[in-house]
CSV table of C-alpha atoms in Angstrom, one decimal:
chain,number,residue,atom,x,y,z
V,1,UNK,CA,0.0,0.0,0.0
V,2,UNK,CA,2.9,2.4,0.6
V,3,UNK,CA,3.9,2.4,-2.9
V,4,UNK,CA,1.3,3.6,-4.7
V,5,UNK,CA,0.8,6.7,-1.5
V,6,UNK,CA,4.1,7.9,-2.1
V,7,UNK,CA,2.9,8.3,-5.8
V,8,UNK,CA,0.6,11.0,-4.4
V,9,UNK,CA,1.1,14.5,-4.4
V,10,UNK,CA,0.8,16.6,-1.1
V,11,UNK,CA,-3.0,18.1,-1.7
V,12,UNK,CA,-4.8,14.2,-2.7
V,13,UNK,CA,-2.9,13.0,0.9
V,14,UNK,CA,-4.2,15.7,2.8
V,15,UNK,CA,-7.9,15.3,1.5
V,16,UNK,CA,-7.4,11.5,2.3
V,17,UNK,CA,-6.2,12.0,5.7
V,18,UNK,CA,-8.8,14.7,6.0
V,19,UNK,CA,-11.8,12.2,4.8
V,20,UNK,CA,-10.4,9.5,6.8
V,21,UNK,CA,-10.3,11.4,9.9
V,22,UNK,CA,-14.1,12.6,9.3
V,23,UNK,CA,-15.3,8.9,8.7
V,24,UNK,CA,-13.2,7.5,11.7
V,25,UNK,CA,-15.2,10.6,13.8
V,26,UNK,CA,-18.5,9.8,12.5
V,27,UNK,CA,-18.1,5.9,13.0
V,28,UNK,CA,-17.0,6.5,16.4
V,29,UNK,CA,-20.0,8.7,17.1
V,30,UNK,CA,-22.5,6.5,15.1
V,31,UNK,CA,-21.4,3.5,17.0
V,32,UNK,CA,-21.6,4.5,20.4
V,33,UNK,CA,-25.2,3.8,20.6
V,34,UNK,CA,-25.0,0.3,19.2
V,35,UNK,CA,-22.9,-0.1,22.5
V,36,UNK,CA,-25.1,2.0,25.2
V,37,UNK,CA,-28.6,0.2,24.1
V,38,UNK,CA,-28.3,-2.7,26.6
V,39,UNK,CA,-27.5,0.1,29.0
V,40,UNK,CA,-30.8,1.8,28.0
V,41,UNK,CA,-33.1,-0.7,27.9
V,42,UNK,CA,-31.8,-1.5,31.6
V,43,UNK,CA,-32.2,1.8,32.6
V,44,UNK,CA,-34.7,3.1,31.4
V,45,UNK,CA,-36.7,0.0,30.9
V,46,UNK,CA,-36.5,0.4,26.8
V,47,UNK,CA,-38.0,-2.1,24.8
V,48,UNK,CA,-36.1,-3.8,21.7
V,49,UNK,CA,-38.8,-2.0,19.4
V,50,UNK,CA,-37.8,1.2,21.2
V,51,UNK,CA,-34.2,0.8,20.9
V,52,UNK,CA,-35.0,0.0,17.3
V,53,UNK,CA,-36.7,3.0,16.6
V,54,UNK,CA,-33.9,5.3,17.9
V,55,UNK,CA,-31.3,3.6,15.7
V,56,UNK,CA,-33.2,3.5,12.4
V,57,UNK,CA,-34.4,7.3,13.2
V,58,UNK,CA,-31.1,8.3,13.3
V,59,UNK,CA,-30.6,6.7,9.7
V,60,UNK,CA,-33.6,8.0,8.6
V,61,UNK,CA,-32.5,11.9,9.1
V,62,UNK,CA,-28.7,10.4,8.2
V,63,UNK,CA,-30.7,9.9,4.8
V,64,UNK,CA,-32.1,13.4,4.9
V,65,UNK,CA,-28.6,14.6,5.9
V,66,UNK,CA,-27.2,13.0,3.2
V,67,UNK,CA,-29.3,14.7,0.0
V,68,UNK,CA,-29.2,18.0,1.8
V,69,UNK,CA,-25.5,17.5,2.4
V,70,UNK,CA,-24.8,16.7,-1.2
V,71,UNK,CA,-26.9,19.5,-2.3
V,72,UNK,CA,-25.2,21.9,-0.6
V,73,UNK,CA,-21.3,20.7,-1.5
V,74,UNK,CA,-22.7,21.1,-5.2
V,75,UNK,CA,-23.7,24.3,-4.1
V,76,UNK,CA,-21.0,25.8,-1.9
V,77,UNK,CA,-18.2,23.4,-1.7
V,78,UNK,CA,-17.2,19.8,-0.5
V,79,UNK,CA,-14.3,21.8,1.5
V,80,UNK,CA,-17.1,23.8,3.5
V,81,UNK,CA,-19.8,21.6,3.7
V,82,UNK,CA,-17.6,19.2,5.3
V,83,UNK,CA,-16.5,21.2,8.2
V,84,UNK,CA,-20.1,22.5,9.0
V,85,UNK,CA,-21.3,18.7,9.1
V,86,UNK,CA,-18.4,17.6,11.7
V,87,UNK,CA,-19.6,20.2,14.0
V,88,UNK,CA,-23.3,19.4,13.4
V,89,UNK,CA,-23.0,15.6,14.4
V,90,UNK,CA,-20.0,16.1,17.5
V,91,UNK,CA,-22.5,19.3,19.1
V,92,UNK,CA,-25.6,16.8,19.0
V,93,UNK,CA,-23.5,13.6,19.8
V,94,UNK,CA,-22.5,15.7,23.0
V,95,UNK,CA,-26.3,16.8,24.4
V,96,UNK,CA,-27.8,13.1,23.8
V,97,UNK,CA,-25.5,12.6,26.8
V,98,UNK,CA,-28.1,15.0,28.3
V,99,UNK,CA,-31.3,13.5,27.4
V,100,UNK,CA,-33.8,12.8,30.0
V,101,UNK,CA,-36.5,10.4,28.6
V,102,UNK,CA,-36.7,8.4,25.0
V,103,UNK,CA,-38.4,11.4,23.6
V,104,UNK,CA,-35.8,14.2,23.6
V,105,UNK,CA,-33.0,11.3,22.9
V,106,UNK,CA,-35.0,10.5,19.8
V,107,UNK,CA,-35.1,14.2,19.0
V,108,UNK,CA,-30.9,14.3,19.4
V,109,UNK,CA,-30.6,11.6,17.5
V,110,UNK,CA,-32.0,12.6,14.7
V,111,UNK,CA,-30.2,15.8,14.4
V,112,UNK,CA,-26.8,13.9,15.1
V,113,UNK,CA,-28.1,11.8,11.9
V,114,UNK,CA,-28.9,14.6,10.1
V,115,UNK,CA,-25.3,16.0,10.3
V,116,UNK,CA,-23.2,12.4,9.9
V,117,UNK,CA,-25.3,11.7,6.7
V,118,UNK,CA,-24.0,15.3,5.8
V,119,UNK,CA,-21.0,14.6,6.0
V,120,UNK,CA,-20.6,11.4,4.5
V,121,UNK,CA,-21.8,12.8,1.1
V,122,UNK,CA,-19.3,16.0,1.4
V,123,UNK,CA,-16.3,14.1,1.8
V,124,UNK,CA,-17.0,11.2,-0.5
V,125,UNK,CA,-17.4,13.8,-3.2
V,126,UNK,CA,-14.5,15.7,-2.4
V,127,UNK,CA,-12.3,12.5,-2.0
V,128,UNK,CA,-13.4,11.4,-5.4
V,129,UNK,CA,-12.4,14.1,-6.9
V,130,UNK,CA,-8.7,15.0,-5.8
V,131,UNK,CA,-7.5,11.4,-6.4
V,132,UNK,CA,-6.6,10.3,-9.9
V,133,UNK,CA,-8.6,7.8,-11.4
V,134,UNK,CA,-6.1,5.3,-11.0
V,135,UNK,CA,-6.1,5.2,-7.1
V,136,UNK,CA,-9.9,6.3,-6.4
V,137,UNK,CA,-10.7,2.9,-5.6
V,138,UNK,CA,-8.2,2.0,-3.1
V,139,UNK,CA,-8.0,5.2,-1.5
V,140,UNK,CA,-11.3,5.6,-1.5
V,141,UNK,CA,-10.9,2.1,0.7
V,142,UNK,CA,-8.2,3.4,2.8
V,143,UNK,CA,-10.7,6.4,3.3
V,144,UNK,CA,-13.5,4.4,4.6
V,145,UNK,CA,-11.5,2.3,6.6
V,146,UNK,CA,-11.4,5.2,8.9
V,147,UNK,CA,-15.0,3.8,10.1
V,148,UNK,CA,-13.4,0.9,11.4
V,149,UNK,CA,-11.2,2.4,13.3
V,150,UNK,CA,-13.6,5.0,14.6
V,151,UNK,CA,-16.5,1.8,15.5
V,152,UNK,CA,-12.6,-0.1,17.3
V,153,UNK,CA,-12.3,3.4,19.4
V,154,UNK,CA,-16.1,3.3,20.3
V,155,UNK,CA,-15.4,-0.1,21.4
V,156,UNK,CA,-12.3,0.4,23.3
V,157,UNK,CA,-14.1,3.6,25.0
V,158,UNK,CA,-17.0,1.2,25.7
V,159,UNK,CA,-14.6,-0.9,27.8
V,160,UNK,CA,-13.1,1.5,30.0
V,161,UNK,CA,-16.6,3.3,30.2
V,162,UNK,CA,-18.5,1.1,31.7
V,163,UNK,CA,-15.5,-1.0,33.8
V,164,UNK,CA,-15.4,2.2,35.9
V,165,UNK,CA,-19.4,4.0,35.6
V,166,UNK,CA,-22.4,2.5,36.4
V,167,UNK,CA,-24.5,1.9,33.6
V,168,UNK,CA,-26.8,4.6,34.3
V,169,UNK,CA,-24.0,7.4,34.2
V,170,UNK,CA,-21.8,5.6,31.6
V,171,UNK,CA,-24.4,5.9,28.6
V,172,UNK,CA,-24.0,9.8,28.9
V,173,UNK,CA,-20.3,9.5,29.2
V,174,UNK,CA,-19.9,7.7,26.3
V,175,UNK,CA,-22.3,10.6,24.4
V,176,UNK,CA,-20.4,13.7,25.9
V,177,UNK,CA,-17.4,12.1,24.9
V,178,UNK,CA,-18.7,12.1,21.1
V,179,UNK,CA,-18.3,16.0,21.1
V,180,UNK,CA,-14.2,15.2,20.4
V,181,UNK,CA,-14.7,15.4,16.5
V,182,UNK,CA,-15.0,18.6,16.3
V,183,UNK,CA,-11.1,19.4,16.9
V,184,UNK,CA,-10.7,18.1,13.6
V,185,UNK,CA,-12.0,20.9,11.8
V,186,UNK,CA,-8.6,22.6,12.3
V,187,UNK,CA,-6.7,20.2,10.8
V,188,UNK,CA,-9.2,20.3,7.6
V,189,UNK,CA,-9.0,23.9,7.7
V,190,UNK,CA,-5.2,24.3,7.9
V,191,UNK,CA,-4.6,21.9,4.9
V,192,UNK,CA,-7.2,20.4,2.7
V,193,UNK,CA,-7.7,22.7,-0.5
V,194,UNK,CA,-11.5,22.8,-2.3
V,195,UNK,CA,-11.0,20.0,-5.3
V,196,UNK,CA,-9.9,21.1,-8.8
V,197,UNK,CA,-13.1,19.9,-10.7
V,198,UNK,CA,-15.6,22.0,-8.1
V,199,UNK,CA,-13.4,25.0,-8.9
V,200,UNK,CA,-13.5,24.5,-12.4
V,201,UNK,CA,-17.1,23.7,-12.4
V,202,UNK,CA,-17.7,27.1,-10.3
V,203,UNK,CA,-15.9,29.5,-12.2
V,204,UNK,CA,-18.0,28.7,-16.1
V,205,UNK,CA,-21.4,28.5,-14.0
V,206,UNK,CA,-21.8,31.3,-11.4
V,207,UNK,CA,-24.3,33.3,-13.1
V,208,UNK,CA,-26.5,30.0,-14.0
V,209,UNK,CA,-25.8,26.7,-11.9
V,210,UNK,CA,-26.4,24.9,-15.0
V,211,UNK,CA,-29.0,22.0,-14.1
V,212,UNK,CA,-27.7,21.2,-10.7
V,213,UNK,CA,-30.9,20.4,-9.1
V,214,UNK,CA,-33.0,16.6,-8.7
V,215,UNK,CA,-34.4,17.3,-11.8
V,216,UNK,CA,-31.8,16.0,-13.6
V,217,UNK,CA,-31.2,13.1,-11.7
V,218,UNK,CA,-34.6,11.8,-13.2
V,219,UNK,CA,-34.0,12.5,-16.9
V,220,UNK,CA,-32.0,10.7,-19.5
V,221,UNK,CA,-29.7,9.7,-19.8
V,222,UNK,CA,-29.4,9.9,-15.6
V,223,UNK,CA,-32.9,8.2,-14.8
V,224,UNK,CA,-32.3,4.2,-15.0
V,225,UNK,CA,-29.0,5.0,-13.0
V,226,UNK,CA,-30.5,7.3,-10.4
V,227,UNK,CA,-33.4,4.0,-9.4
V,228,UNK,CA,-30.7,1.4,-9.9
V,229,UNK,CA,-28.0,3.0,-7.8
V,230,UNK,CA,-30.7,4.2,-5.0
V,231,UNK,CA,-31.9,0.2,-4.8
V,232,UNK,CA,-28.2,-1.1,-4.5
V,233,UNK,CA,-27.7,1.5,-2.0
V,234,UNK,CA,-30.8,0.2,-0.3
V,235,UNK,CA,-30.0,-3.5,-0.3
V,236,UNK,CA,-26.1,-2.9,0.7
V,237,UNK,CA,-26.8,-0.2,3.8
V,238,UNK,CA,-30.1,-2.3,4.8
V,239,UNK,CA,-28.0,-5.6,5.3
V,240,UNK,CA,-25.3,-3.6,7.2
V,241,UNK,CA,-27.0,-1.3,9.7
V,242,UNK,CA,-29.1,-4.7,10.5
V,243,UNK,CA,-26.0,-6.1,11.6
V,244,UNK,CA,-23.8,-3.8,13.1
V,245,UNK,CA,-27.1,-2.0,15.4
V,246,UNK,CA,-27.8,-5.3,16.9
V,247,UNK,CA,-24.6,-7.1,16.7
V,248,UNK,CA,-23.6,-5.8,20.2
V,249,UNK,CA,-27.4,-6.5,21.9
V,250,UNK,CA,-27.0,-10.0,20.3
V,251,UNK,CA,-24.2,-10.9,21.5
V,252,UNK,CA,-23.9,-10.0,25.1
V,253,UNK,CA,-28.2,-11.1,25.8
V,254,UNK,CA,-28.7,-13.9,22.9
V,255,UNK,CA,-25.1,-15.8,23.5
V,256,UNK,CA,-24.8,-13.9,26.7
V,257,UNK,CA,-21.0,-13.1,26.5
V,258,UNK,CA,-19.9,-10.3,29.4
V,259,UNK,CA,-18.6,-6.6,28.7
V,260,UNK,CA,-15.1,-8.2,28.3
V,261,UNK,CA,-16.4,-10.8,25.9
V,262,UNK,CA,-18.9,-8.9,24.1
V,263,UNK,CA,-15.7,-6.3,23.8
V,264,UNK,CA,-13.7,-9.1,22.2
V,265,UNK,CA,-16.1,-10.3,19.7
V,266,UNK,CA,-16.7,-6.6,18.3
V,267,UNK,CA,-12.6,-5.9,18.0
V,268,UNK,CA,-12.3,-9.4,16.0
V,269,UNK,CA,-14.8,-8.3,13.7
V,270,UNK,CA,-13.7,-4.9,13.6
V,271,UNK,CA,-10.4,-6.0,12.7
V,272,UNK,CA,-11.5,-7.8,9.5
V,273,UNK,CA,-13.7,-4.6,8.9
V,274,UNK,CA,-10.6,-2.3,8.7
V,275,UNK,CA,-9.0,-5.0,6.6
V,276,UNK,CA,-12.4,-5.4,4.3
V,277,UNK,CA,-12.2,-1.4,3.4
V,278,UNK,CA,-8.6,-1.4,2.5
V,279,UNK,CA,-8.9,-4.4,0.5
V,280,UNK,CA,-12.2,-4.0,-1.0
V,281,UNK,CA,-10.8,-0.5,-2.5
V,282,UNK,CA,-7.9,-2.4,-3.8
V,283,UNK,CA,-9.4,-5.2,-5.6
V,284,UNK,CA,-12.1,-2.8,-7.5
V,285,UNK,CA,-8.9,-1.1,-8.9
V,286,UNK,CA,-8.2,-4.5,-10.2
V,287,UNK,CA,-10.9,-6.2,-11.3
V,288,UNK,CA,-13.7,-3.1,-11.0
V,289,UNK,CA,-16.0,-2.3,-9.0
V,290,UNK,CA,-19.6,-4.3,-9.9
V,291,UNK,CA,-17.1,-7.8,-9.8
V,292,UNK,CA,-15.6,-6.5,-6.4
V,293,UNK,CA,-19.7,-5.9,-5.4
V,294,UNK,CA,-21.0,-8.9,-6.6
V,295,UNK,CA,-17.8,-11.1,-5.3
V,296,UNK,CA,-18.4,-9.6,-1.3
V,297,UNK,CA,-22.3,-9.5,-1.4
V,298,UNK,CA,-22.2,-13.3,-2.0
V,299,UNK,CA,-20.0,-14.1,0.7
V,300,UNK,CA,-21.3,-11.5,3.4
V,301,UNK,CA,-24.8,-12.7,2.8
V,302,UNK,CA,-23.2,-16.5,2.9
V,303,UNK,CA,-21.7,-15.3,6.6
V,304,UNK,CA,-24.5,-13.4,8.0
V,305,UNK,CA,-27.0,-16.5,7.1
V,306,UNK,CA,-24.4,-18.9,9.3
V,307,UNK,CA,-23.2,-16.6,11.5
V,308,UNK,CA,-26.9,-15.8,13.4
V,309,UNK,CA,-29.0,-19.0,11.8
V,310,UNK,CA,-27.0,-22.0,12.6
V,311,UNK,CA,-26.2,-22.8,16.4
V,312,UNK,CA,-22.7,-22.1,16.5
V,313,UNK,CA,-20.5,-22.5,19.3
V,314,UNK,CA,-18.9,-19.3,20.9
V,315,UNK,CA,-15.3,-20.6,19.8
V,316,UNK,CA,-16.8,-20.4,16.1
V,317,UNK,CA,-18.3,-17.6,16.6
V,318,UNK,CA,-14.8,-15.9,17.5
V,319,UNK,CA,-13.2,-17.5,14.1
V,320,UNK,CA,-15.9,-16.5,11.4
V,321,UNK,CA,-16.2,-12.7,12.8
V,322,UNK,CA,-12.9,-11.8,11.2
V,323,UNK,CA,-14.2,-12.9,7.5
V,324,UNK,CA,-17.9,-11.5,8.5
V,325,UNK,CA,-16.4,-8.1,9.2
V,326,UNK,CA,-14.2,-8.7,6.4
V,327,UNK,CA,-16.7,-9.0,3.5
V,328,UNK,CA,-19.3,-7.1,4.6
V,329,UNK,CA,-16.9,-3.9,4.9
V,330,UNK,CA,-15.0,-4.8,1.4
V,331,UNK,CA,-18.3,-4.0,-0.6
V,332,UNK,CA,-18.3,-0.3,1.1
V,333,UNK,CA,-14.4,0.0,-0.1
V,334,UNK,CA,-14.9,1.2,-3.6
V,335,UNK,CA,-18.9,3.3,-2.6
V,336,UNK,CA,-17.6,6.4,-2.4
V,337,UNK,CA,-15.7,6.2,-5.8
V,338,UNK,CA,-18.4,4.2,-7.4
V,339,UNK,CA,-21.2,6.8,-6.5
V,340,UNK,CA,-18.9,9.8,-7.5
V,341,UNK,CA,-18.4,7.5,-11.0
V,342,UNK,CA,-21.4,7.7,-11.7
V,343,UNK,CA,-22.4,11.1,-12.0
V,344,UNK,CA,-21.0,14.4,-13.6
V,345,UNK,CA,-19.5,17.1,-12.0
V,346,UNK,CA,-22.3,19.9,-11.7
V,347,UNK,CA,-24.8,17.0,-10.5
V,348,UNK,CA,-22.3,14.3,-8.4
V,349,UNK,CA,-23.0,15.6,-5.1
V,350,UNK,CA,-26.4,15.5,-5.8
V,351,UNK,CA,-27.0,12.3,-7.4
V,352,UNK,CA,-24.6,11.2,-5.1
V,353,UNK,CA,-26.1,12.5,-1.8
V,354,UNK,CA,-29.4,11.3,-3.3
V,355,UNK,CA,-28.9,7.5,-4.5
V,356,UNK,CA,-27.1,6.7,-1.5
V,357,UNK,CA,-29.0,7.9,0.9
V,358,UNK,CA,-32.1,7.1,0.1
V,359,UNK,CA,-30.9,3.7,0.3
V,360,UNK,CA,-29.5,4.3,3.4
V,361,UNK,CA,-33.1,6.0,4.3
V,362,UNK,CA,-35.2,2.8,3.5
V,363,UNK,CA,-32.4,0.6,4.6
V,364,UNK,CA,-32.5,2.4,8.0
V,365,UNK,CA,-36.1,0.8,8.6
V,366,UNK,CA,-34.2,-2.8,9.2
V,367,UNK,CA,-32.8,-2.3,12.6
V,368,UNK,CA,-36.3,-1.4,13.5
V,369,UNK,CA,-38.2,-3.9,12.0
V,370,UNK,CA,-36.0,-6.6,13.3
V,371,UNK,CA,-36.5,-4.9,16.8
V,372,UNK,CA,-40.2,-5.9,16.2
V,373,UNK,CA,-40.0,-9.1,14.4
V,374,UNK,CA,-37.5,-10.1,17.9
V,375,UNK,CA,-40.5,-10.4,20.0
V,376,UNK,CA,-41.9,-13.4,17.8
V,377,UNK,CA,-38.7,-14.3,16.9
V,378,UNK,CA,-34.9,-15.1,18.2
V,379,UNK,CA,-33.2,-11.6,17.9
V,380,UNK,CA,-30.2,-13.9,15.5
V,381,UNK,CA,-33.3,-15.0,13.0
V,382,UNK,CA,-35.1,-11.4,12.5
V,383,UNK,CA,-31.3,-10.4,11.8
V,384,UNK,CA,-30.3,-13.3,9.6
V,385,UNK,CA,-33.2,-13.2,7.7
V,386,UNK,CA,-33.4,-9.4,6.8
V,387,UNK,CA,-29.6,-9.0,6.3
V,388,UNK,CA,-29.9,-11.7,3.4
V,389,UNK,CA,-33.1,-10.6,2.0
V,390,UNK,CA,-31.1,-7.1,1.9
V,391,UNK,CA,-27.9,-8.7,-0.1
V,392,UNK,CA,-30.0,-10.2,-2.7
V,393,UNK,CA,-31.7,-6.7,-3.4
V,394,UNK,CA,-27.9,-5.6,-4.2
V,395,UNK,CA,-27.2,-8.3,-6.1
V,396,UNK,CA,-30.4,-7.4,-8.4
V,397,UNK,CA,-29.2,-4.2,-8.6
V,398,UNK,CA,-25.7,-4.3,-10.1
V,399,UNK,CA,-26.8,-6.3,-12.5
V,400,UNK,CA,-28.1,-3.2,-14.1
V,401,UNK,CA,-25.5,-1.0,-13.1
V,402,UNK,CA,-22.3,0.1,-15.6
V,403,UNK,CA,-18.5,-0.3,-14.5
V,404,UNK,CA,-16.7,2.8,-14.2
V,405,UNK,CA,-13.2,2.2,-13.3
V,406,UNK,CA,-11.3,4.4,-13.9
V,407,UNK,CA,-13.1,7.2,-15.4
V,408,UNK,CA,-12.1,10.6,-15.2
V,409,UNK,CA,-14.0,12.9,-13.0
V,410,UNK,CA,-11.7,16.2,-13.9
V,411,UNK,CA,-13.9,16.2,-17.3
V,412,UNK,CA,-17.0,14.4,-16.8
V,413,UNK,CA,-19.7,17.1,-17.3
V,414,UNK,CA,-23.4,17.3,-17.9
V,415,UNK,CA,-22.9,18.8,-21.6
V,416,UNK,CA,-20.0,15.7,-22.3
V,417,UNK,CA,-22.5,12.9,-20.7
V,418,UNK,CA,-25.6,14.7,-22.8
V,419,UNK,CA,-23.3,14.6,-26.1
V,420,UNK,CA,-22.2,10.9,-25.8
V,421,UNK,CA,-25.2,9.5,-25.0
């Protein structure tokens, strides 16, 4: 891997290391309450409906973040709209700490949502951009591997958290503690330049923003891409969020491991995750990226169906959650890159804030319908059984999706699409 980063030049490593650091923030932020919802439901006597309902609430308004978000980098800047986001999602990470009933945490939530979502379509953009075509995929994997290490520092705080609070003060540490993101935005400030192609685009269009609004999205030749992309988004965030919100519940009340065990579980999976990103980015560089989408939706959906339908032993259980978090992280590798592919300059924030996040949108109903379809069924079937019914809407979905490795984002335009089409 070292190699081909020395091959970049100062401004596409300081846009990586600023994207990485956003994602590694927002993970760690994100994931905290996947940790404090057995703590909750103690507490405050939550039910697993109710614990679903805060977690896919918080996609929901991610997925609102998200098209807003894009919107507005298309608009202002990926540089700028990334720094407003960070401070969005740290200041309302910080005052869920606060919350005193499921109302006004539901309320906090959302808003944190609505800012991560934000931010994730600023920085995937921006990221897409800088790096030449030849290393988009594989940096853009290095990028997102920042969410593992954010979810392993949520973990680790997780640990020390609740070894030395009781749970009913612990939950709010962990939360106040989420307000640390927002030291980042001097970094990003100090060193991460607006990209090239938004510059470019900017200086031909100030007096008319060309056709940088939805409407474009859902004309041709944009239309069959705009559905298709959206439903992959749908099927590949759906089958992850079902996972990861419930993986920590499942695991210390289903196969009733302890805070130590649960703890060691998570960093074995989280280790293949990191792995999965870096790799995943790699291989789409390599073979492309609907192969490399195709290749890890089979096996994740292969892994998820063992992993919570058959009765596995916790010793097996230990050994397949390096390959689980390994395939089901490789597929979101090459997604930033992908997305960014897909669409021209003067619309890719747009089309990119909109197909994946409506996906993530309807895919953030999963971890609350398997909160309700848990009290008819074991919490490891409702999960198993929407996770692969999620991976088989992505499969369907590529299908009808174009390659687009290694196309070149400096010059992709509306008015060039429009003429080759």
């Amino acid at each position: 891997m070292s190699i081909w980063l020395n091959n970049l030049n100062t401004q596409e490593k300081q846009t990586m290391a600023a994207c990485f650091g956003g994602w590694a923030l927002d993970a760690f932020d994100v994931q905290i309450y996947s940790f404090v919802i057995p703590a909750l439901i103690a507490v405050w006597g939550l039910t697993k409906a109710d614990a679903g309902i805060l977690g896919t609430t918080a996609l929901l308004f991610s997925a609102l973040g998200g098209l807003v978000g894009g919107v507005l980098s298309d608009r202002f800047g990926r540089v700028r709209t990334l720094q407003v986001t960070i401070i969005w999602f740290s200041l309302f990470t910080f005052l869920s700490g606060y919350a005193q009933s499921f109302e006004q945490l539901l309320i906090l939530r959302s808003l944190q949502g609505f800012g991560f979502g934000a931010e994730w379509a600023a920085g995937a953009v921006l990221m897409s951009e800088v790096v030449r075509s030849e290393y988009r995929g594989r940096a853009a994997g290095v990028v997102h591997s920042g969410f593992a290490v954010g979810w392993a520092a949520a973990a680790i705080l997780y640990y020390v958290v609740f070894s030395h609070l009781e749970p009913a003060s612990a939950w709010r540490a962990m939360f106040m503690i989420g307000a640390a993101p927002a030291l980042f935005i001097i970094f990003i400030r100090r060193n991460v330049k607006e990209s090239e192609a938004f510059t470019r685009k900017t200086a031909t269009d100030n007096n008319n923003r060309l056709r940088s609004t939805f409407e474009t999205l859902f004309t041709p030749p944009y239309l069959r891409t705009t559905l298709m992309a959206s439903l992959f988004s749908v099927g590949l965030q759906g089958g992850y969020y079902a996972v990861v919100t419930w993986l920590p519940t499942y695991l210390a009340t289903t196969k009733g491991l302890s805070l130590s065990g649960t703890t060691g579980y998570l960093i074995v999976i989280i280790a293949g995750a990191f792995l999965g990103f870096i790799s995943g980015g790699y291989i789409s560089d390599k073979i492309g990226r609907r192969p490399t989408f195709l290749l890890f939706a089979i096996l994740s959906c292969s892994l998820v169906a063992t992993y919570m339908l058959a009765d596995l032993d916790k010793s097996t259980m230990l050994f397949m959650g390096f390959p689980l978090g390994f395939c089901a992280n490789a597929m979101f590798g090459p997604t930033g890159a992908f997305y960014a592919e897909l669409f021209p300059t003067e619309i890719r924030g747009t089309g990119q804030g909109f197909c994946y996040n409506v996906g993530r949108g309807i895919g953030a109903l999963f971890p609350a319908l398997i909160g309700f379809l848990s009290t008819t069924l074991p919490l490891g079937t409702a999960i198993g059984l929407y996770t692969v019914g999620a991976y088989a809407i992505a499969i369907i979905a590529l299908i009808a999706l174009p390659e687009t490795r290694a196309r070149n984002l400096a010059c992709d335009t509306v008015a060039s699409v429009e003429a080759g089409s």
